[in-house]
CSV table of C-alpha atoms in Angstrom, one decimal:
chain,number,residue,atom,x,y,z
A,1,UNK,CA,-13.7,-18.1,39.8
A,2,UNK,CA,-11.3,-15.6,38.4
A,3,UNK,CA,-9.3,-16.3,35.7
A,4,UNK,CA,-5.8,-16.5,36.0
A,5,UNK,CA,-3.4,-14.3,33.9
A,6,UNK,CA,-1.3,-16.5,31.8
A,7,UNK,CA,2.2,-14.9,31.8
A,8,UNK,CA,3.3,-15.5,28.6
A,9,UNK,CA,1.7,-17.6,25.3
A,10,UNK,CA,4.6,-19.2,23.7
A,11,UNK,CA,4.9,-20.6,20.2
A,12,UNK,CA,1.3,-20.4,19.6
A,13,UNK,CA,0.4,-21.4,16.4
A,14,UNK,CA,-1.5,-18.0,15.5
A,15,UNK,CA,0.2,-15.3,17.1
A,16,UNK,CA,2.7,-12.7,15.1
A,17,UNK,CA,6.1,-14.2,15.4
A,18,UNK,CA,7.6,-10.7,16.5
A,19,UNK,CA,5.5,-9.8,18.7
A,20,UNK,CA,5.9,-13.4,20.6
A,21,UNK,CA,9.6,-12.8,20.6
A,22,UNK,CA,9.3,-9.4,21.7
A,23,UNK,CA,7.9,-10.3,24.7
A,24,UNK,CA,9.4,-12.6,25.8
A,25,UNK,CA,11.4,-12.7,29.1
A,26,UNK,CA,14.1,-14.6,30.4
A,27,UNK,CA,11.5,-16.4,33.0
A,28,UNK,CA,9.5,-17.4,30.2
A,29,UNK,CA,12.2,-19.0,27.9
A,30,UNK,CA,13.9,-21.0,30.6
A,31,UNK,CA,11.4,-24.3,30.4
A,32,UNK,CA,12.4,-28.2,29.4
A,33,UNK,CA,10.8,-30.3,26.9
A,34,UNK,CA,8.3,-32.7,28.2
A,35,UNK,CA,10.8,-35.0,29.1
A,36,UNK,CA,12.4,-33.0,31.0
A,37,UNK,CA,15.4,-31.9,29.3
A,38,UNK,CA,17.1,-28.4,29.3
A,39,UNK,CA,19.5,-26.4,27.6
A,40,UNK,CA,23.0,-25.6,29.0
A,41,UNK,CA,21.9,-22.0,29.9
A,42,UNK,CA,18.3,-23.5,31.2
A,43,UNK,CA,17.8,-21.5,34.3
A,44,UNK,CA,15.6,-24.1,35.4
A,45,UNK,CA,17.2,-25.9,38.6
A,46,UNK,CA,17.8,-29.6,38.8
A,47,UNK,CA,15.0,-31.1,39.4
A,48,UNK,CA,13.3,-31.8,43.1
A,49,UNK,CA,10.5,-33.4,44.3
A,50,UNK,CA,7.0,-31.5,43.5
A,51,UNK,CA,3.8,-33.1,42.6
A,52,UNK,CA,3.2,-34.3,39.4
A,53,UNK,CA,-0.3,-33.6,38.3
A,54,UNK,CA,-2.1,-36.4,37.7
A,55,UNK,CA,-5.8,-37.4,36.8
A,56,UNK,CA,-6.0,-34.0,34.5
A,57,UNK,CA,-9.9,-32.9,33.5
A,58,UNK,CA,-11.1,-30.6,30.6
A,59,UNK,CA,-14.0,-29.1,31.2
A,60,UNK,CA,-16.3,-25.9,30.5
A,61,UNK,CA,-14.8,-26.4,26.5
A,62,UNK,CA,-15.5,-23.2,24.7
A,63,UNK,CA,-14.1,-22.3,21.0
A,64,UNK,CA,-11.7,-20.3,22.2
A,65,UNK,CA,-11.0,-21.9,26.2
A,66,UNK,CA,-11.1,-24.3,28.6
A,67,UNK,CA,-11.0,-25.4,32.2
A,68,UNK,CA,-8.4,-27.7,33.4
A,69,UNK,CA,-7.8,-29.4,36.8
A,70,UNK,CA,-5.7,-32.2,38.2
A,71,UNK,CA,-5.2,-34.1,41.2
A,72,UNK,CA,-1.7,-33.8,43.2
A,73,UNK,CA,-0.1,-35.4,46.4
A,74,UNK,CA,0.0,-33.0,49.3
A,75,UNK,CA,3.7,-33.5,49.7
A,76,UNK,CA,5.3,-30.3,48.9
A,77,UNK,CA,2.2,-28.9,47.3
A,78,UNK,CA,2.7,-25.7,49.1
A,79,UNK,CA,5.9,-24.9,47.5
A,80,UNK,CA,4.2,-24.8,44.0
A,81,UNK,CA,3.8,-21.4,42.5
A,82,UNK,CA,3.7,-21.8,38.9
A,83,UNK,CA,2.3,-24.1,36.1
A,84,UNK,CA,3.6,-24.9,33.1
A,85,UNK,CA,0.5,-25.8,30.6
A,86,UNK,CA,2.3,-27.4,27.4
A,87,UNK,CA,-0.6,-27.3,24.4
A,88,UNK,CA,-0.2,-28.6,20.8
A,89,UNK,CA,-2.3,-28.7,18.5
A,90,UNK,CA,-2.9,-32.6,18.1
A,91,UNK,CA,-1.5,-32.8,14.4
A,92,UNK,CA,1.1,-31.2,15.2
A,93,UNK,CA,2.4,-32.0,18.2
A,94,UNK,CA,5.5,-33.7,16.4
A,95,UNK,CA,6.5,-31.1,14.8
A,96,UNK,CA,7.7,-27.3,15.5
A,97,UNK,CA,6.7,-24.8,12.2
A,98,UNK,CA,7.3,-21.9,14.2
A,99,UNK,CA,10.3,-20.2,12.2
A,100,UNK,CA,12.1,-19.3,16.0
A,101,UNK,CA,12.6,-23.4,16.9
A,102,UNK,CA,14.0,-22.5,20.5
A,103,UNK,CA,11.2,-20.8,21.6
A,104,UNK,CA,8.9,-24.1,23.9
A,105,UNK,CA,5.0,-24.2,23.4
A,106,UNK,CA,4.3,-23.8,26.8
A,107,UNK,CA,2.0,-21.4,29.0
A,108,UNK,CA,3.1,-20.3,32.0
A,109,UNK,CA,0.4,-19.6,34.6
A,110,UNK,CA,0.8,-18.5,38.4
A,111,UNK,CA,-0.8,-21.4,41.0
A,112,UNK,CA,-4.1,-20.5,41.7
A,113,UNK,CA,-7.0,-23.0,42.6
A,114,UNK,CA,-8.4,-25.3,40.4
A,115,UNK,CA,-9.9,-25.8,38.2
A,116,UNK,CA,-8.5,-22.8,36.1
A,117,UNK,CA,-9.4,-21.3,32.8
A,118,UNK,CA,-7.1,-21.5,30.0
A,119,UNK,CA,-8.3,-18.6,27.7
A,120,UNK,CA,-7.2,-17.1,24.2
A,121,UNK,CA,-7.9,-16.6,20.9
A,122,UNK,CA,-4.5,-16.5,19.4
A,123,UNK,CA,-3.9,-19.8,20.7
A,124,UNK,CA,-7.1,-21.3,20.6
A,125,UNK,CA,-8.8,-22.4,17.4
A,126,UNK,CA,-12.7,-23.7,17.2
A,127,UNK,CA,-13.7,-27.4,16.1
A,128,UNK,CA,-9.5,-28.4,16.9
A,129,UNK,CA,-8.0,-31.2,18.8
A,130,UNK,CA,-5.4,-30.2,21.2
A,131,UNK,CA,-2.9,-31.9,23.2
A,132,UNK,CA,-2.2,-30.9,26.9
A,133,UNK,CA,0.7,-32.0,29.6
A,134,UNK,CA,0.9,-29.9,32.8
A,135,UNK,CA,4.3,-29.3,35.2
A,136,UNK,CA,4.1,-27.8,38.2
A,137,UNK,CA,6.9,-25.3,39.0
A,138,UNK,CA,8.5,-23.3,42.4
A,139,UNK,CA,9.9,-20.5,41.4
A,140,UNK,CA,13.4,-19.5,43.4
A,141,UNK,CA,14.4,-16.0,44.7
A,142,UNK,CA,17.5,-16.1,42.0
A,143,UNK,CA,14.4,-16.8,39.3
A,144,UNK,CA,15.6,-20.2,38.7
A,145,UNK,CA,12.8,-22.7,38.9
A,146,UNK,CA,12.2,-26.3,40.1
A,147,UNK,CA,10.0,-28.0,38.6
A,148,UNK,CA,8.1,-31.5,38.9
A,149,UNK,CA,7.9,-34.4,35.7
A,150,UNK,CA,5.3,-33.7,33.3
A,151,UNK,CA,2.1,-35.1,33.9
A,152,UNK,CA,0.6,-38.1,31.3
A,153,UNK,CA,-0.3,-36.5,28.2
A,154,UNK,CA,-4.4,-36.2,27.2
A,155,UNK,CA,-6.3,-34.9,24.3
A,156,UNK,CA,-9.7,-32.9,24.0
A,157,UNK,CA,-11.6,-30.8,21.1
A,158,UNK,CA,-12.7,-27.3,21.1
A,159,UNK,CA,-16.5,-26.4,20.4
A,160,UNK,CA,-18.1,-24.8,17.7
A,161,UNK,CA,-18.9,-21.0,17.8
A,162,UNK,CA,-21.5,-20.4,20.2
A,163,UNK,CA,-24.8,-18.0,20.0
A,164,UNK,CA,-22.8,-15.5,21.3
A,165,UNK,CA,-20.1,-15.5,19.0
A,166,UNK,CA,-22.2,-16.0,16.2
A,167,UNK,CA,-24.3,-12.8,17.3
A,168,UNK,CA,-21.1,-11.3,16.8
A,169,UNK,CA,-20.3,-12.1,13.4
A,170,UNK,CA,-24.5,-11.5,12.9
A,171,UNK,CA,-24.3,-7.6,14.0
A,172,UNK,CA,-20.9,-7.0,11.5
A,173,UNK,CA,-22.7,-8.9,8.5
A,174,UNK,CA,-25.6,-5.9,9.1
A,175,UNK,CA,-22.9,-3.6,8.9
A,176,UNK,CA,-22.2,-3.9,5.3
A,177,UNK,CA,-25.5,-5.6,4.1
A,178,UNK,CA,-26.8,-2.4,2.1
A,179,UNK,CA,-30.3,-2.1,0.9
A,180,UNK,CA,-33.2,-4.6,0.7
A,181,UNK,CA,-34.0,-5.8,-3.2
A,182,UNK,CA,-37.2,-7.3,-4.2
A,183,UNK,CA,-37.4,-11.1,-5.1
A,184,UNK,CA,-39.5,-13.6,-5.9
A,185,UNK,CA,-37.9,-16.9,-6.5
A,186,UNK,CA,-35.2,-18.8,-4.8
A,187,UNK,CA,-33.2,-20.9,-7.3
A,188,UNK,CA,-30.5,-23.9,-7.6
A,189,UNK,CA,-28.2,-24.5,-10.5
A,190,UNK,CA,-27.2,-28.0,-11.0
A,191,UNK,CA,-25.8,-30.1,-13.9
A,192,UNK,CA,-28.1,-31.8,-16.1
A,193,UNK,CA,-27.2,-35.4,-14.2
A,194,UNK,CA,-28.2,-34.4,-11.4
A,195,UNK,CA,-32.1,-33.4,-12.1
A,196,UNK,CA,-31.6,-37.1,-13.7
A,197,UNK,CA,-30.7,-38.6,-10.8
A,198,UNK,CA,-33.3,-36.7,-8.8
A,199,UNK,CA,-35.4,-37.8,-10.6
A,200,UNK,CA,-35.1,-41.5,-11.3
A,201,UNK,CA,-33.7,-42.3,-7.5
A,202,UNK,CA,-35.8,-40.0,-5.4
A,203,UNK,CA,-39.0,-39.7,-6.6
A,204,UNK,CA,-38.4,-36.1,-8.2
A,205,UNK,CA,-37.4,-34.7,-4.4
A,206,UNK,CA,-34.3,-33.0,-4.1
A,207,UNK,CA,-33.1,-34.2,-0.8
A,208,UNK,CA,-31.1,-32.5,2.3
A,209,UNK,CA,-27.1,-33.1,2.2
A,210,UNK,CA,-24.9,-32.7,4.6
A,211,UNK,CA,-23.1,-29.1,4.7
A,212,UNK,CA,-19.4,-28.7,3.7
A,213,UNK,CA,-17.2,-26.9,5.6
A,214,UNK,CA,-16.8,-23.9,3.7
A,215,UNK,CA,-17.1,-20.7,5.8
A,216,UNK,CA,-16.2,-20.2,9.3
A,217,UNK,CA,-14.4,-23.2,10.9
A,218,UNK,CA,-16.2,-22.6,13.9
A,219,UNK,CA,-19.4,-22.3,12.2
A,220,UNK,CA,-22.1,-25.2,13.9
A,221,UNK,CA,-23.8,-26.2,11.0
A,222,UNK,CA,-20.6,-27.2,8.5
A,223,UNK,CA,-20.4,-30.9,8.3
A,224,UNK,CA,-23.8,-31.1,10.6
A,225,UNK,CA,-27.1,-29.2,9.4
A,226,UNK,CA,-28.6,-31.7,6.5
A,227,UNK,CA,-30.3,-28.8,4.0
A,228,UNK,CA,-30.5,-27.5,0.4
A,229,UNK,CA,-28.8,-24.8,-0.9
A,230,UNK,CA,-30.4,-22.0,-2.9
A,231,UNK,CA,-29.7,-18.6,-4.3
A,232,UNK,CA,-31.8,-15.7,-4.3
A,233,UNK,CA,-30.1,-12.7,-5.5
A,234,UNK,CA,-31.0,-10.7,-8.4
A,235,UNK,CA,-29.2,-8.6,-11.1
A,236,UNK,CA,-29.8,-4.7,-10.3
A,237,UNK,CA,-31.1,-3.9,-13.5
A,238,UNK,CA,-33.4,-6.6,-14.2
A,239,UNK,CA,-34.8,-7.4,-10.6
A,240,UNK,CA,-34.3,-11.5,-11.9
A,241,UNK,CA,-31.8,-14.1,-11.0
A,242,UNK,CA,-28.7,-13.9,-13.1
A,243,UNK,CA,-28.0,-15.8,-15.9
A,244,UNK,CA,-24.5,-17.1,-14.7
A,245,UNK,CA,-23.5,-19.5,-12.3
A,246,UNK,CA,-20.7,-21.6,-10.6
A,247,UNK,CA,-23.1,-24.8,-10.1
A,248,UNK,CA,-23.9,-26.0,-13.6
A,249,UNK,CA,-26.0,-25.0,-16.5
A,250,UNK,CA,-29.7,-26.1,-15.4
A,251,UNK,CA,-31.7,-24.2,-12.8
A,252,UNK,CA,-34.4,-25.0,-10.8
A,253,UNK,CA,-36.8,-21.9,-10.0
A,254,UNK,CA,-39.6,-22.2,-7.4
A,255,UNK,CA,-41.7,-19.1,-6.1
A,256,UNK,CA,-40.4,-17.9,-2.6
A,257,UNK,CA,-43.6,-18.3,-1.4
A,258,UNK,CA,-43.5,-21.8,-1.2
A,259,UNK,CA,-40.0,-21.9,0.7
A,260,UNK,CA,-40.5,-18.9,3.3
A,261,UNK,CA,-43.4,-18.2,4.8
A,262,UNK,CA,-45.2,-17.7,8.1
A,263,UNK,CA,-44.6,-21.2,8.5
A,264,UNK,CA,-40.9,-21.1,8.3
A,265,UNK,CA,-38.4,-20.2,10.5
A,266,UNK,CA,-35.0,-17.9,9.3
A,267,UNK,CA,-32.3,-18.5,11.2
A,268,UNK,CA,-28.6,-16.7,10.8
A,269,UNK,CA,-25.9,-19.5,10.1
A,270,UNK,CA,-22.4,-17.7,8.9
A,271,UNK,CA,-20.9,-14.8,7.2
A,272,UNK,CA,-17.7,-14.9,5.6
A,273,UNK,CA,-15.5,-14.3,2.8
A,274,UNK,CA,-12.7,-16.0,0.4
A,275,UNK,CA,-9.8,-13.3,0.3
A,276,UNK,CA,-12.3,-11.8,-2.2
A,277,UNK,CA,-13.8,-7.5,-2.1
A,278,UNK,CA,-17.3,-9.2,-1.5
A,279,UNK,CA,-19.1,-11.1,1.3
A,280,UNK,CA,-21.6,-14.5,1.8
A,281,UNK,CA,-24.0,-14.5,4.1
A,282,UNK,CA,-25.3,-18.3,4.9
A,283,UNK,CA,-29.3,-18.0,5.9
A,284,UNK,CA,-31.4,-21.2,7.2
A,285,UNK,CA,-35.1,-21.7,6.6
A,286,UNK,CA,-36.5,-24.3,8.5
A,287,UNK,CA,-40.3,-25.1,8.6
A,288,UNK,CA,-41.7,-25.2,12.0
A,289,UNK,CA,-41.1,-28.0,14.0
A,290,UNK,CA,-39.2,-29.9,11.2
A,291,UNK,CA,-35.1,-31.6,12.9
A,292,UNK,CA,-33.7,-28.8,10.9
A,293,UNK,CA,-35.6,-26.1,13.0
A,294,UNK,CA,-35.0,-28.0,16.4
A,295,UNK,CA,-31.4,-28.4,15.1
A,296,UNK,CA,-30.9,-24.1,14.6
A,297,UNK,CA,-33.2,-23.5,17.7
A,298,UNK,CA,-30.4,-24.6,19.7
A,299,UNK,CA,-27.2,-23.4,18.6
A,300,UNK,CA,-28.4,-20.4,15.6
A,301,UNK,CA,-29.8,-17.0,16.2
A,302,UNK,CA,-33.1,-16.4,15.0
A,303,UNK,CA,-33.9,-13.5,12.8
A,304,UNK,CA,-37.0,-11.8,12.6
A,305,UNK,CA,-38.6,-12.9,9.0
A,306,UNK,CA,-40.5,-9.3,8.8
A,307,UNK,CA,-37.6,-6.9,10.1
A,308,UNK,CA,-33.7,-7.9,9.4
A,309,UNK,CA,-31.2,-6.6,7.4
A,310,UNK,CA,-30.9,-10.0,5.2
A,311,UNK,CA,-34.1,-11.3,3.8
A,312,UNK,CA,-37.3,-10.3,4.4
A,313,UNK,CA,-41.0,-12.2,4.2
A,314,UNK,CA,-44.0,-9.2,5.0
A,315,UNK,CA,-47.4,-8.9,3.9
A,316,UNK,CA,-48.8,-6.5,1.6
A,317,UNK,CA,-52.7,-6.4,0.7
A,318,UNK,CA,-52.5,-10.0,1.0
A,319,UNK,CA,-49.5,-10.7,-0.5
A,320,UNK,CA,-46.6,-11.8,0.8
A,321,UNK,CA,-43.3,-9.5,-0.6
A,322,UNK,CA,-39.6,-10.9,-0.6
A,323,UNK,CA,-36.8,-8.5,-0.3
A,324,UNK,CA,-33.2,-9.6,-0.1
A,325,UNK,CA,-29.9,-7.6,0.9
A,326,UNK,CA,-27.7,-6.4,-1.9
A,327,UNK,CA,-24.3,-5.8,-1.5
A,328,UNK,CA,-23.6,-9.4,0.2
A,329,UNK,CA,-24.5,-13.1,-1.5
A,330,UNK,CA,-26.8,-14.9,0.3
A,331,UNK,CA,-27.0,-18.7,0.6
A,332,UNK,CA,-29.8,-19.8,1.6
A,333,UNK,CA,-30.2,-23.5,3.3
A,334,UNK,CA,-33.8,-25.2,3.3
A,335,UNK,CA,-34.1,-28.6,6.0
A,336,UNK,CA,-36.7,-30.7,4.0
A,337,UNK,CA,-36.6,-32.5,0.7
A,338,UNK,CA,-38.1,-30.1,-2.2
A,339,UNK,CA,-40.4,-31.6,-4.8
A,340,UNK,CA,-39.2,-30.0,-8.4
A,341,UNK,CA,-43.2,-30.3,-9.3
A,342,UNK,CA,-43.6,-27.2,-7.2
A,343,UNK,CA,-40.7,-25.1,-10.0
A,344,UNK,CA,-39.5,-25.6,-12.8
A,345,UNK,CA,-36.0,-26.5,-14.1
A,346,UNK,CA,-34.6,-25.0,-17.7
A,347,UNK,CA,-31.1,-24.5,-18.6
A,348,UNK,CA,-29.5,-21.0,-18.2
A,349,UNK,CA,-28.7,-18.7,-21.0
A,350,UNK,CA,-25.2,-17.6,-19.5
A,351,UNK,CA,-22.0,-19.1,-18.3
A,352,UNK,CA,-20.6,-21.7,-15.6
A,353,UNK,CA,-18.1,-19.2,-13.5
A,354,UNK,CA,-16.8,-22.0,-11.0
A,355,UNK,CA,-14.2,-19.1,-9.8
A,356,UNK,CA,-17.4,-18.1,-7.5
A,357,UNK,CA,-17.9,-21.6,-6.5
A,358,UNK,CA,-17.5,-21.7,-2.3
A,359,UNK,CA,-17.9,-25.4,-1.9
A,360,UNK,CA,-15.3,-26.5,1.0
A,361,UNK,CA,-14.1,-22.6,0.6
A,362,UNK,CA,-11.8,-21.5,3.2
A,363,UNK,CA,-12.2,-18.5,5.6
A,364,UNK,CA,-10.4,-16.0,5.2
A,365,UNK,CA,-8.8,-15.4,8.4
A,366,UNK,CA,-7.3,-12.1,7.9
A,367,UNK,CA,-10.3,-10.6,7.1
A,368,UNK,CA,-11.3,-7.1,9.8
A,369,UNK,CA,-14.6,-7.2,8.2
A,370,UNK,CA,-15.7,-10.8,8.9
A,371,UNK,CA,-13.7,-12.1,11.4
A,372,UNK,CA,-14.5,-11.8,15.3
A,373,UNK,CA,-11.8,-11.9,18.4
A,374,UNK,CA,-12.4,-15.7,19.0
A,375,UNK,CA,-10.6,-18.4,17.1
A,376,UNK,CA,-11.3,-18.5,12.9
């Protein structure tokens, strides 16, 4: 069905405070509170009988929308012309930050059949719980409205970024991902405990962890996809891994070879940045048929392991040749335990710079280079 145009978006959390109050119009101001209460000048009529929507549904949940219908008496149904869609975010549904206090969190929508789609980015954040009350409204031929007690109050999520979106966020990363370097290791920097740990409690395999949520907040693999981090840049000058890190002085080095391969699958995850110059780029390799591959099949876009513009597995007299983007850090994820009998571990010559540590790192929002027109 179409979607209806929502008249005005009021008090959303994310849109510029101006230009909210810009466009505002007298229509849009002149709402009551959920319990029905209204200013002196309220140009809202006292109150007569319309239906109250009851029985609301969400449905169709997107990152950045939703459908929503109800169930209403037929008694006076036909006089309805407007709904009033009230939606908070859920932790803050007690409380007003917006700096203008008198402008109401509502959405104002023109009757149209249900159910409708509620749609917006500046309104509507991924992975967030939302509360939503409905009102239906007749509007007068002196503008005033009448309008019907809110409906009961009911809670829902949005979803995680979807293929689509994160095709989007795929084709900008390209844009900036500059030339392909050669590699030949992946690597992880640890402290000294943890190779201890490894190996005492799991039988010298590094195990999949759960991801963080650094990155995109609607990125589907934070807090889901079980993997292992691993690095694989190189210094310019040397073609090797440099000497620094943010993760701890002791290294684990294992040829590339035994990570990616015609085996594995590579799979685009994220791209994103912390209010830094420079970009991350977060890659999966899953083995073939491994829960970590079925786990990207369904909500990742695959990359082509011979021809992207990230990192690159081909074949060359035999021999399989790594190449690896340079102006963006990659971090690579790997779905199954990693036995450190196939590398080596040594301590690193260089320095722990835990300023570059992106562990639970934050998204920079404002971002034009990383960002995409659907909720951050």
């Amino acid at each position: 069905m179409e979607v209806p145009r929502l008249d005005h978006t009021l008090n959303s959390p994310t849109s510029p405070c101006e230009e909210v109050i810009k466009n505002l119009s007298l229509e849009a101001i002149q709402l009551c509170d959920r319990d029905g209460n209204k200013s002196q000048d309220s140009g809202i009529a006292e109150m007569e009988e319309l239906p109250v929507p009851h029985n609301i549904k969400i449905s169709n949940i997107t990152c950045d929308s939703f459908k929503i219908s109800w169930e209403m008496d037929s008694k006076s149904k036909d006089r309805i012309t407007h709904y009033f869609i009230d939606l908070n975010k859920k932790e803050n549904k007690n409380s007003n930050k917006f700096k203008h206090k008198d402008v109401p969190t509502k959405l104002v929508a023109k009757a149209v059949p249900l159910p409708m789609t509620v749609r917006g980015h500046w309104f509507l954040s991924p992975r967030t719980e939302y509360t939503v009350a409905v009102q239906t409204a007749s509007k007068q031929v002196d503008g005033d409205y009448v309008v019907s007690e809110w409906s009961e109050i009911i809670e829902f999520c949005t979803a995680d970024y979807s293929k689509v979106h994160l095709t989007q966020l795929l084709e900008k990363a390209e844009v900036i991902a500059g030339r392909m370097l050669k590699f030949s290791v992946f690597y992880r920097n640890q402290h000294k405990e943890y190779f201890d740990y490894i190996r005492e409690h799991h039988g010298n395999a590094m195990q999949p962890s759960v991801k963080d949520n650094s990155g995109s907040h609607g990125s589907p693999i934070s807090g889901k996809l079980e993997g292992i981090f691993f690095s694989c840049s190189t210094e310019f000058n040397t073609g090797k891994p440099p000497q620094d890190s943010p993760y701890g002085r002791y290294r684990f080095e294992i040829a590339a070879e035994k990570l990616y391969n015609p085996n594995t699958n590579l799979y685009f995850g994220d791209f994103y940045c912390m209010y830094t110059a420079y970009h991350y780029v977060i890659l999966v390799i899953a083995p073939v048929g491994s829960p970590g591959d079925e786990f990207c099949k369904l909500r990742l876009p695959q990359l082509n392991s011979k021809d992207n513009k990230f990192l690159t597995c081909t074949e060359e007299d035999g021999v399989l040749v790594y190449h690896h983007a340079q102006d963006v850090i990659l971090e690579v994820i790997y779905t199954d335990p990693v036995d450190l009998s196939l590398g080596t571990v040594a301590e690193i010559t260089g320095h722990q710079l835990m300023s570059l540590s992106t562990a639970n790192a934050k998204k920079d929002p404002s971002c034009k280079t990383c960002n995409i027109s659907v909720g951050r």
